[in-house]
Each structure stands twice: as structure tokens, then as C-alpha cells.
Amino acid sequence: MQIEAARLGISITFSHEKEPLGTAGPLALARDVLGRDDEPFFVLNSDVICDFPFREMVEFHKSHGREGTIVVTKVEEPSKYGVVVYDQSTGQINKFVEKPQEFVSNKINAGLYIFKPSILDRIEEKPTSIEKEVFPFQAEEGQLYCYELKGFWMDVGQPADFLTGMCLYLTNLGQKNSNLLSSGPCLVGNVIVDPTAKIGENCRIGPNVTIGPGVVVEDGVCIKRSTVLKGAKIKKHSWLESCIIGWECTVGKWVRMENVCVLGEDVNVKDEIYLNGGKVLPHKSIGTSVTEPQIIM
């Protein structure tokens, strides 16, 4: 972390929960850091991906001057979620409705917030839900506003959703003609390849693939809609679609993997194996095919 702090020119402070404190309790635990001045602070759920609108959030938060701002995003089926009901002209939140059976709103909490330090006065250092035990009271007092997110958003807490979120992110980069995207003779569509990765001949990488540092992809490999993490090796003529390949994994020759396969760290898949939706825990060796989705312990 010291290396990352130096690279970014910032200081990094950890606040460690010794017991789970919910979604609000950790703010009270970090009171000495978050409340040391009058500056507002961001709170972000770590399992969402979007085109994070940090500048816009700050500008909106300063414009209304209240205690809190939450980012909301539009969903197609609001009955599956808790929705946010708010004044469309000002952004002031009126109330929250859990899984409405008739339409009241199609905007949900996107997991990105800005708060004034005064919110800490509402939270004790104990297991507390910010969504159920803090937000409703802020809204009742007229102290909570929402900023509507433009563009894509995805909760990436599950493997299938992670891959969907990755695709949305890469599509967004493509629409911006971002220089983060890679190009080359084997690359198709929106792909990110770390400069230290090595790609063999006659491969097809993409669309929607990320290749991490130190990855080795041998000749004749096809990878689609997948992410390959640091130090992994994909041997000759293997075919991967909708996969998450963990750190330091080895995928043998002529392997076929599909249907949201996930390899934990340091997994070794032997040659000529078929994996259909297998979720493999770290440090395992797979020597027989897995034809039905399952967790391999």
C-alpha cells in the first residue's frame, strides 16, 4: 500500500473492523479520520462499477448544502429493489420504498455517497444499517438529496455480474475511444492487455477481455468475455468464454472452459479438460472434466 500511496501522491489510512459493523458502523469506527475537519467525505460500496462521477457529485453536494448526497441509478424492474422517491426538480429525497408492488419510482441506491461529518453524530459504533437506520431519518429532516447517475452501473458482487460489469466498463471505454484499450493483431473488440503480458501467435483475444500483468497466453488460444488475473498461464489451443482465471493459475493445452467458470488462486487445470460453470477453490488441481456447474472444493 505504501507503494500505491507514493504512486498516487496520497496517504492511505486503514480502519479495521474486529467485528462486522454493517454499512454505517464502520463510519463511526473511523470517526477520528472522517471527522477531523469540516470537509465532506465519499463513502463507496466496493462491489459496484460505473463511470464514477466524483466531480459532479461534489458540485451537486455543494449546491444543495445539506448533510448527504446519494447516487441513484435507473432499473428496469423496480419491484426487485428498494427504490428512492424524490423531487425530480431538486433531488430532495422524500422516502424509500422496499420492493414496491406498484410503480412509485424506478431509481435505486447505487452505493455512492457524499456526507458532511455531521452524519457521524447519527451513528454509534455498533452494527448499524445506513440504509435502514440513517437514510430514512435524514430524508425525513430534508437532509438527504440524490444525484442521478448517467451511463452504466452494475453490482459486481457475484461472478456472473462481475463479468457483465466488466463488459459494460469495456464498452464505456470503447465509446470514449480510451487509450486504456489495447490493440494488436490477435485482439478483437474492447480488450485490455497489460504491457507485461505475452500473447502467442494465432490467438483470438476478445471481445470483452482483460489480461493482467505477467500473464502468458500461448499460441492458438481463444479467450472471450473473460478476465485473466496476474501471473496466470493459458497453454496452447485452449478456449475460454465467460471465465474468471485467478492469480497464478495454469490452464493446460486444449482445455475448454465456459459458462462462468471461476478459478481461485493457483489452480492447475490439466490438459484436455472440459469445465462447464465450475467454481474451483484456490490451490486445487483439476484432472477430470466437470460437465455440470458445481463448486469444487
GROMACS .gro file of C-alpha atoms in nm:
model
  297
    1MET     CA    1   0.000   0.000   0.000
    2GLN     CA    2   0.292   0.235   0.064
    3ILE     CA    3   0.395   0.188  -0.299
    4GLU     CA    4   0.044   0.274  -0.421
    5ALA     CA    5   0.026   0.575  -0.188
    6ALA     CA    6   0.356   0.705  -0.325
    7ARG     CA    7   0.249   0.643  -0.685
    8LEU     CA    8  -0.077   0.835  -0.637
    9GLY     CA    9   0.069   1.106  -0.413
   10ILE     CA   10  -0.178   1.040  -0.130
   11SER     CA   11  -0.182   0.894   0.219
   12ILE     CA   12  -0.378   0.573   0.284
   13THR     CA   13  -0.528   0.504   0.628
   14PHE     CA   14  -0.690   0.172   0.721
   15SER     CA   15  -0.975   0.137   0.969
   16HIS     CA   16  -1.006  -0.228   1.073
   17GLU     CA   17  -1.335  -0.383   1.188
   18LYS     CA   18  -1.274  -0.651   1.451
   19GLU     CA   19  -1.641  -0.744   1.423
   20PRO     CA   20  -1.888  -0.673   1.138
   21LEU     CA   21  -2.045  -0.330   1.190
   22GLY     CA   22  -2.288  -0.322   0.899
   23THR     CA   23  -2.295  -0.041   0.642
   24ALA     CA   24  -2.293   0.251   0.890
   25GLY     CA   25  -2.100   0.131   1.196
   26PRO     CA   26  -1.762   0.147   1.019
   27LEU     CA   27  -1.809   0.524   0.972
   28ALA     CA   28  -1.834   0.564   1.349
   29LEU     CA   29  -1.528   0.342   1.389
   30ALA     CA   30  -1.334   0.580   1.162
   31ARG     CA   31  -1.472   0.891   1.333
   32ASP     CA   32  -1.123   1.023   1.419
   33VAL     CA   33  -1.029   1.023   1.050
   34LEU     CA   34  -1.359   1.127   0.890
   35GLY     CA   35  -1.450   1.390   1.147
   36ARG     CA   36  -1.117   1.565   1.193
   37ASP     CA   37  -1.231   1.865   0.986
   38ASP     CA   38  -1.546   2.004   0.821
   39GLU     CA   39  -1.473   1.862   0.476
   40PRO     CA   40  -1.732   1.622   0.327
   41PHE     CA   41  -1.618   1.268   0.250
   42PHE     CA   42  -1.707   0.997   0.000
   43VAL     CA   43  -1.843   0.657   0.101
   44LEU     CA   44  -1.839   0.391  -0.173
   45ASN     CA   45  -1.966   0.035  -0.190
   46SER     CA   46  -1.671  -0.171  -0.314
   47ASP     CA   47  -1.880  -0.411  -0.524
   48VAL     CA   48  -2.022  -0.170  -0.783
   49ILE     CA   49  -1.880  -0.047  -1.110
   50CYS     CA   50  -1.983   0.262  -1.307
   51ASP     CA   51  -1.832   0.571  -1.465
   52PHE     CA   52  -1.775   0.723  -1.120
   53PRO     CA   53  -1.895   1.088  -1.134
   54PHE     CA   54  -1.686   1.221  -0.845
   55ARG     CA   55  -1.658   1.583  -0.964
   56GLU     CA   56  -2.028   1.603  -1.045
   57MET     CA   57  -2.117   1.456  -0.707
   58VAL     CA   58  -1.909   1.717  -0.526
   59GLU     CA   59  -2.059   2.003  -0.727
   60PHE     CA   60  -2.415   1.879  -0.666
   61HIS     CA   61  -2.349   1.823  -0.295
   62LYS     CA   62  -2.215   2.174  -0.253
   63SER     CA   63  -2.508   2.319  -0.448
   64HIS     CA   64  -2.777   2.188  -0.212
   65GLY     CA   65  -2.575   2.228   0.108
   66ARG     CA   66  -2.747   1.951   0.304
   67GLU     CA   67  -2.595   1.668   0.502
   68GLY     CA   68  -2.593   1.390   0.246
   69THR     CA   69  -2.595   1.303  -0.124
   70ILE     CA   70  -2.654   0.954  -0.258
   71VAL     CA   71  -2.621   0.849  -0.621
   72VAL     CA   72  -2.921   0.672  -0.773
   73THR     CA   73  -2.945   0.469  -1.091
   74LYS     CA   74  -3.239   0.362  -1.309
   75VAL     CA   75  -3.350  -0.002  -1.318
   76GLU     CA   76  -3.594  -0.181  -1.547
   77GLU     CA   77  -3.769  -0.386  -1.276
   78PRO     CA   78  -3.803  -0.170  -0.964
   79SER     CA   79  -4.017  -0.431  -0.784
   80LYS     CA   80  -3.696  -0.629  -0.717
   81TYR     CA   81  -3.534  -0.344  -0.524
   82GLY     CA   82  -3.578  -0.079  -0.261
   83VAL     CA   83  -3.648   0.238  -0.460
   84VAL     CA   84  -3.584   0.607  -0.391
   85VAL     CA   85  -3.873   0.854  -0.417
   86TYR     CA   86  -3.753   1.212  -0.466
   87ASP     CA   87  -3.835   1.555  -0.606
   88GLN     CA   88  -3.729   1.540  -0.972
   89SER     CA   89  -3.660   1.915  -0.986
   90THR     CA   90  -3.437   1.946  -0.677
   91GLY     CA   91  -3.320   1.594  -0.599
   92GLN     CA   92  -3.452   1.609  -0.241
   93ILE     CA   93  -3.537   1.258  -0.121
   94ASN     CA   94  -3.883   1.209   0.024
   95LYS     CA   95  -3.876   0.843   0.121
   96PHE     CA   96  -3.754   0.491   0.044
   97VAL     CA   97  -3.993   0.212  -0.058
   98GLU     CA   98  -3.884  -0.152  -0.034
   99LYS     CA   99  -3.975  -0.370  -0.337
  100PRO     CA  100  -4.286  -0.173  -0.444
  101GLN     CA  101  -4.569  -0.376  -0.596
  102GLU     CA  102  -4.700  -0.073  -0.786
  103PHE     CA  103  -4.486   0.190  -0.954
  104VAL     CA  104  -4.358   0.471  -0.732
  105SER     CA  105  -4.005   0.509  -0.873
  106ASN     CA  106  -3.752   0.326  -1.088
  107LYS     CA  107  -3.440   0.471  -0.918
  108ILE     CA  108  -3.236   0.270  -0.670
  109ASN     CA  109  -2.944   0.342  -0.440
  110ALA     CA  110  -2.624   0.298  -0.644
  111GLY     CA  111  -2.391   0.270  -0.342
  112LEU     CA  112  -2.202   0.600  -0.386
  113TYR     CA  113  -2.240   0.873  -0.124
  114ILE     CA  114  -2.104   1.207  -0.001
  115PHE     CA  115  -2.164   1.316   0.357
  116LYS     CA  116  -2.086   1.605   0.584
  117PRO     CA  117  -1.907   1.491   0.902
  118SER     CA  118  -2.225   1.575   1.095
  119ILE     CA  119  -2.366   1.238   0.983
  120LEU     CA  120  -2.130   1.079   1.236
  121ASP     CA  121  -2.349   1.220   1.514
  122ARG     CA  122  -2.626   0.987   1.394
  123ILE     CA  123  -2.420   0.666   1.412
  124GLU     CA  124  -2.298   0.462   1.708
  125GLU     CA  125  -2.004   0.224   1.693
  126LYS     CA  126  -2.215  -0.089   1.668
  127PRO     CA  127  -2.371  -0.296   1.387
  128THR     CA  128  -2.587  -0.043   1.201
  129SER     CA  129  -2.752  -0.028   0.859
  130ILE     CA  130  -2.705   0.308   0.690
  131GLU     CA  131  -2.991   0.227   0.451
  132LYS     CA  132  -3.246   0.145   0.723
  133GLU     CA  133  -3.126   0.332   1.032
  134VAL     CA  134  -2.975   0.653   0.895
  135PHE     CA  135  -3.111   0.744   0.549
  136PRO     CA  136  -3.484   0.745   0.641
  137PHE     CA  137  -3.421   0.994   0.923
  138GLN     CA  138  -3.205   1.217   0.703
  139ALA     CA  139  -3.479   1.216   0.439
  140GLU     CA  140  -3.747   1.295   0.698
  141GLU     CA  141  -3.545   1.600   0.807
  142GLY     CA  142  -3.484   1.718   0.447
  143GLN     CA  143  -3.111   1.646   0.480
  144LEU     CA  144  -3.070   1.388   0.202
  145TYR     CA  145  -3.054   1.451  -0.172
  146CYS     CA  146  -2.983   1.228  -0.467
  147TYR     CA  147  -2.778   1.266  -0.784
  148GLU     CA  148  -2.892   1.062  -1.084
  149LEU     CA  149  -2.615   0.858  -1.241
  150LYS     CA  150  -2.562   0.891  -1.615
  151GLY     CA  151  -2.446   0.583  -1.801
  152PHE     CA  152  -2.380   0.227  -1.690
  153TRP     CA  153  -2.393   0.075  -1.340
  154MET     CA  154  -2.359  -0.280  -1.214
  155ASP     CA  155  -2.338  -0.459  -0.881
  156VAL     CA  156  -2.041  -0.692  -0.939
  157GLY     CA  157  -2.057  -0.896  -0.618
  158GLN     CA  158  -2.126  -1.227  -0.797
  159PRO     CA  159  -1.911  -1.387  -1.071
  160ALA     CA  160  -2.171  -1.362  -1.349
  161ASP     CA  161  -2.242  -0.999  -1.256
  162PHE     CA  162  -1.869  -0.927  -1.239
  163LEU     CA  163  -1.831  -1.036  -1.600
  164THR     CA  164  -2.133  -0.829  -1.706
  165GLY     CA  165  -1.988  -0.528  -1.524
  166MET     CA  166  -1.654  -0.582  -1.695
  167CYS     CA  167  -1.828  -0.583  -2.035
  168LEU     CA  168  -2.013  -0.260  -1.950
  169TYR     CA  169  -1.687  -0.097  -1.840
  170LEU     CA  170  -1.502  -0.202  -2.156
  171THR     CA  171  -1.792  -0.085  -2.375
  172ASN     CA  172  -1.781   0.251  -2.200
  173LEU     CA  173  -1.408   0.278  -2.269
  174GLY     CA  174  -1.473   0.193  -2.634
  175GLN     CA  175  -1.735   0.466  -2.664
  176LYS     CA  176  -1.480   0.714  -2.530
  177ASN     CA  177  -1.201   0.584  -2.758
  178SER     CA  178  -0.997   0.542  -2.439
  179ASN     CA  179  -0.624   0.481  -2.462
  180LEU     CA  180  -0.666   0.222  -2.184
  181LEU     CA  181  -0.788  -0.020  -2.451
  182SER     CA  182  -0.529  -0.235  -2.627
  183SER     CA  183  -0.489  -0.308  -2.996
  184GLY     CA  184  -0.299  -0.572  -3.186
  185PRO     CA  185  -0.320  -0.847  -3.448
  186CYS     CA  186  -0.486  -1.100  -3.213
  187LEU     CA  187  -0.721  -0.860  -3.035
  188VAL     CA  188  -1.090  -0.829  -3.124
  189GLY     CA  189  -1.323  -0.562  -2.987
  190ASN     CA  190  -1.275  -0.398  -2.649
  191VAL     CA  191  -0.977  -0.559  -2.474
  192ILE     CA  192  -0.725  -0.453  -2.209
  193VAL     CA  193  -0.390  -0.631  -2.209
  194ASP     CA  194  -0.125  -0.538  -1.953
  195PRO     CA  195   0.205  -0.440  -2.122
  196THR     CA  196   0.388  -0.718  -1.935
  197ALA     CA  197   0.156  -0.992  -2.064
  198LYS     CA  198   0.270  -1.215  -2.351
  199ILE     CA  199   0.032  -1.326  -2.627
  200GLY     CA  200   0.131  -1.606  -2.863
  201GLU     CA  201   0.064  -1.643  -3.235
  202ASN     CA  202  -0.271  -1.724  -3.400
  203CYS     CA  203  -0.470  -1.631  -3.091
  204ARG     CA  204  -0.808  -1.461  -3.074
  205ILE     CA  205  -0.846  -1.242  -2.767
  206GLY     CA  206  -1.180  -1.064  -2.731
  207PRO     CA  207  -1.424  -0.916  -2.739
  208ASN     CA  208  -1.458  -0.810  -2.375
  209VAL     CA  209  -1.138  -0.949  -2.223
  210THR     CA  210  -0.893  -0.818  -1.964
  211ILE     CA  211  -0.544  -0.969  -1.934
  212GLY     CA  212  -0.343  -0.890  -1.621
  213PRO     CA  213   0.030  -0.837  -1.551
  214GLY     CA  214   0.269  -1.119  -1.630
  215VAL     CA  215   0.004  -1.337  -1.794
  216VAL     CA  216   0.127  -1.581  -2.061
  217VAL     CA  217  -0.112  -1.684  -2.340
  218GLU     CA  218   0.038  -1.946  -2.568
  219ASP     CA  219  -0.026  -2.000  -2.939
  220GLY     CA  220  -0.374  -2.070  -3.076
  221VAL     CA  221  -0.570  -1.968  -2.765
  222CYS     CA  222  -0.921  -1.819  -2.789
  223ILE     CA  223  -1.049  -1.605  -2.499
  224LYS     CA  224  -1.386  -1.426  -2.500
  225ARG     CA  225  -1.574  -1.234  -2.229
  226SER     CA  226  -1.324  -1.326  -1.960
  227THR     CA  227  -1.068  -1.184  -1.721
  228VAL     CA  228  -0.727  -1.340  -1.662
  229LEU     CA  229  -0.551  -1.220  -1.349
  230LYS     CA  230  -0.184  -1.163  -1.269
  231GLY     CA  231   0.064  -1.439  -1.341
  232ALA     CA  232  -0.177  -1.688  -1.497
  233LYS     CA  233  -0.074  -1.908  -1.789
  234ILE     CA  234  -0.307  -2.030  -2.065
  235LYS     CA  235  -0.145  -2.306  -2.268
  236LYS     CA  236  -0.176  -2.380  -2.639
  237HIS     CA  237  -0.510  -2.413  -2.818
  238SER     CA  238  -0.735  -2.366  -2.515
  239TRP     CA  239  -1.076  -2.198  -2.545
  240LEU     CA  240  -1.222  -1.980  -2.270
  241GLU     CA  241  -1.555  -1.797  -2.265
  242SER     CA  242  -1.716  -1.625  -1.963
  243CYS     CA  243  -1.438  -1.717  -1.724
  244ILE     CA  244  -1.251  -1.560  -1.432
  245ILE     CA  245  -0.898  -1.702  -1.415
  246GLY     CA  246  -0.734  -1.632  -1.079
  247TRP     CA  247  -0.382  -1.529  -0.991
  248GLU     CA  248  -0.100  -1.770  -1.083
  249CYS     CA  249  -0.336  -2.028  -1.237
  250THR     CA  250  -0.234  -2.266  -1.514
  251VAL     CA  251  -0.482  -2.377  -1.780
  252GLY     CA  252  -0.348  -2.672  -1.978
  253LYS     CA  253  -0.344  -2.741  -2.352
  254TRP     CA  254  -0.666  -2.799  -2.545
  255VAL     CA  255  -0.884  -2.707  -2.246
  256ARG     CA  256  -1.238  -2.575  -2.293
  257MET     CA  257  -1.394  -2.361  -2.019
  258GLU     CA  258  -1.727  -2.180  -2.037
  259ASN     CA  259  -2.049  -2.077  -1.857
  260VAL     CA  260  -1.896  -1.859  -1.580
  261CYS     CA  261  -1.607  -2.076  -1.469
  262VAL     CA  262  -1.409  -1.930  -1.180
  263LEU     CA  263  -1.060  -2.045  -1.082
  264GLY     CA  264  -0.929  -1.936  -0.742
  265GLU     CA  265  -0.563  -1.854  -0.691
  266ASP     CA  266  -0.303  -2.111  -0.803
  267VAL     CA  267  -0.541  -2.361  -0.966
  268ASN     CA  268  -0.396  -2.605  -1.217
  269VAL     CA  269  -0.627  -2.737  -1.491
  270LYS     CA  270  -0.471  -3.035  -1.668
  271ASP     CA  271  -0.459  -3.078  -2.048
  272GLU     CA  272  -0.774  -3.160  -2.249
  273ILE     CA  273  -1.021  -3.087  -1.968
  274TYR     CA  274  -1.374  -2.950  -2.013
  275LEU     CA  275  -1.513  -2.720  -1.741
  276ASN     CA  276  -1.877  -2.611  -1.756
  277GLY     CA  277  -1.954  -2.350  -1.491
  278GLY     CA  278  -1.705  -2.487  -1.240
  279LYS     CA  279  -1.614  -2.273  -0.937
  280VAL     CA  280  -1.276  -2.401  -0.817
  281LEU     CA  281  -1.131  -2.308  -0.480
  282PRO     CA  282  -0.764  -2.200  -0.454
  283HIS     CA  283  -0.465  -2.435  -0.482
  284LYS     CA  284  -0.658  -2.721  -0.648
  285SER     CA  285  -0.561  -2.939  -0.941
  286ILE     CA  286  -0.835  -3.039  -1.186
  287GLY     CA  287  -0.764  -3.365  -1.368
  288THR     CA  288  -1.115  -3.470  -1.477
  289SER     CA  289  -1.379  -3.282  -1.673
  290VAL     CA  290  -1.667  -3.105  -1.498
  291THR     CA  291  -1.975  -3.120  -1.721
  292GLU     CA  292  -2.228  -2.960  -1.484
  293PRO     CA  293  -2.192  -2.633  -1.290
  294GLN     CA  294  -2.063  -2.701  -0.937
  295ILE     CA  295  -1.827  -2.582  -0.665
  296ILE     CA  296  -1.504  -2.782  -0.649
  297MET     CA  297  -1.351  -2.784  -0.302
   0.00000   0.00000   0.00000
